[in-house]
Each structure stands twice: as structure tokens, then as C-alpha cells.
CSV table of C-alpha atoms in Angstrom, one decimal:
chain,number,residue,atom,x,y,z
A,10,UNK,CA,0.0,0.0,0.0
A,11,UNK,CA,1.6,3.3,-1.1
A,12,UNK,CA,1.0,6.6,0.2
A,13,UNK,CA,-1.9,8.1,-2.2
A,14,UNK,CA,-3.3,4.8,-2.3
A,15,UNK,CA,-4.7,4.5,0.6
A,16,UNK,CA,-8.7,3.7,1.0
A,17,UNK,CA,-10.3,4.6,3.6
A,18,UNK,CA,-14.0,3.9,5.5
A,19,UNK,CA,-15.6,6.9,7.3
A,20,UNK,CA,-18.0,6.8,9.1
A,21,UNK,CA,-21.1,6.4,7.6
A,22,UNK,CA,-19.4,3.3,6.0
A,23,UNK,CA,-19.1,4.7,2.6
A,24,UNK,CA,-15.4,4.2,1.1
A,25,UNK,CA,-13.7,6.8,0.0
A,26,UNK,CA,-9.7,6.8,-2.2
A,27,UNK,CA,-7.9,9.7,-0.1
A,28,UNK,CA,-5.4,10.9,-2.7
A,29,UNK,CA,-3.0,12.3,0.4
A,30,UNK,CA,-3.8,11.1,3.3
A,31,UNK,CA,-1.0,13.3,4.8
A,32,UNK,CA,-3.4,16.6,4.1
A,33,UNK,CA,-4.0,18.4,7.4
A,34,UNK,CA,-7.1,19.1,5.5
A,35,UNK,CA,-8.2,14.9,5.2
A,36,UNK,CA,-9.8,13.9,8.4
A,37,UNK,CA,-10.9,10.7,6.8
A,38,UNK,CA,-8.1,8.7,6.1
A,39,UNK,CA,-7.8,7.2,9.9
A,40,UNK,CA,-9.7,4.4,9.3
A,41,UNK,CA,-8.0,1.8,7.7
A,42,UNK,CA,-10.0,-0.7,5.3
A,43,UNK,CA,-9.9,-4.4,5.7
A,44,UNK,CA,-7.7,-6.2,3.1
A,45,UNK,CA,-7.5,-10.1,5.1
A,46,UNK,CA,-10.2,-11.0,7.7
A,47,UNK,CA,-8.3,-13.3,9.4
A,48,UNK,CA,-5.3,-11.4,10.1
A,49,UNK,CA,-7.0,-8.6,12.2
A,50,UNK,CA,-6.5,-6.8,15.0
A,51,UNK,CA,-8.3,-3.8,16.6
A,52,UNK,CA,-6.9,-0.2,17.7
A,53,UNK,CA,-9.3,1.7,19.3
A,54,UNK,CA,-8.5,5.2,19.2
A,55,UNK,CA,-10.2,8.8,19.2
A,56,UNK,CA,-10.0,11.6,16.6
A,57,UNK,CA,-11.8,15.1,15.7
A,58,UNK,CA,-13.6,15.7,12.2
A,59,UNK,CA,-15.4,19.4,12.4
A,60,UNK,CA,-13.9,19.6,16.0
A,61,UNK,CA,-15.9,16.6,17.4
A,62,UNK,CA,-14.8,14.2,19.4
A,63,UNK,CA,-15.9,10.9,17.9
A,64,UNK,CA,-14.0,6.8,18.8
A,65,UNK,CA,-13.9,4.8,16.2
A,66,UNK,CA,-11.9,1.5,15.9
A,67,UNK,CA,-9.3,0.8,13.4
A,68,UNK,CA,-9.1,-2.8,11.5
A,69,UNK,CA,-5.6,-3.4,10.6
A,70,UNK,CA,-4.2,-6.7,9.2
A,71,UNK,CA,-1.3,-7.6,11.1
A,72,UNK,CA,0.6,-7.2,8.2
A,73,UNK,CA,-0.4,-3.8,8.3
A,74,UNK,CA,-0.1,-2.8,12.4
A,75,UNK,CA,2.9,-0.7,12.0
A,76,UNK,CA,1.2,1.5,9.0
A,77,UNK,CA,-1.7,2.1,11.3
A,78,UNK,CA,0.4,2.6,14.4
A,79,UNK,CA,2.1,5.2,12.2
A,80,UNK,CA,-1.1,6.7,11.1
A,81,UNK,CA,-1.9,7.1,14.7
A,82,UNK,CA,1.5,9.1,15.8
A,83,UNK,CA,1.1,11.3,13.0
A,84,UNK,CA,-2.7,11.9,13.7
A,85,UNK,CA,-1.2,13.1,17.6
A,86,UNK,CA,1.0,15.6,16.5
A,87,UNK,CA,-1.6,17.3,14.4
């Protein structure tokens, strides 16, 4: 999965293809999609779209737990 790549599911479940999911301006690309079923595990973590508060939970092959660990630290800093 390359950076501009990545899908993402928002909220209302609808997916979307975030062309930089780097952009301050992209609140959406946080939640990973599901690629293999049986190689999931769950991060629960919190984030802000429109200055709300929401927790969502994160399905990440274990193949893929360092990109969303990654996704994570860089949501922090913002």
C-alpha cells in the first residue's frame, strides 16, 4: 500500500480513495479498510472531524499494524 493509495472507510461506512492522506485538511483517512479477515487486529482510538470528538476503531491486518500505528503518531501531533 503506497502513500496516495490509501482507502479509507468513514464513518457512515461509505469508502472513499484519499489521494494524500497526509493533508491536514483529510480527516478521513484514519480508518483503515480491511484487506484479510483473518489477520486482524483492533486499535481503538479517538480523533476530531469538524472539532468533534468521535471513537472509532481501526481494523488493521497484522501485516499492516505498523502503518496504522504510524497513522496514529502522525494523527497526535496534528
Amino acid at each position: 500500500m503506497r502513500e496516495g493509495e490509501m482507502t479509507a472507510i468513514v464513518e457512515q461506512h461509505s469508502i472513499k480513495k484519499i489521494s494524500n492522506w497526509k493533508d491536514k485538511k483529510s480527516k478521513m483517512w484514519i480508518i483503515v479498510k480491511m484487506i484479510h479477515l483473518a489477520a486482524f487486529k483492533t486499535i481503538r482510538m479517538s480523533y476530531t472531524i469538524l472539532n468533534e470528538k468521535r471513537e472509532s476503531k481501526i481494523y488493521c491486518p497484522i501485516t499492516q499494524l505498523k502503518i496504522a500505528q504510524f497513522l496514529i503518531k502522525i494523527h497526535k501531533k496534528k
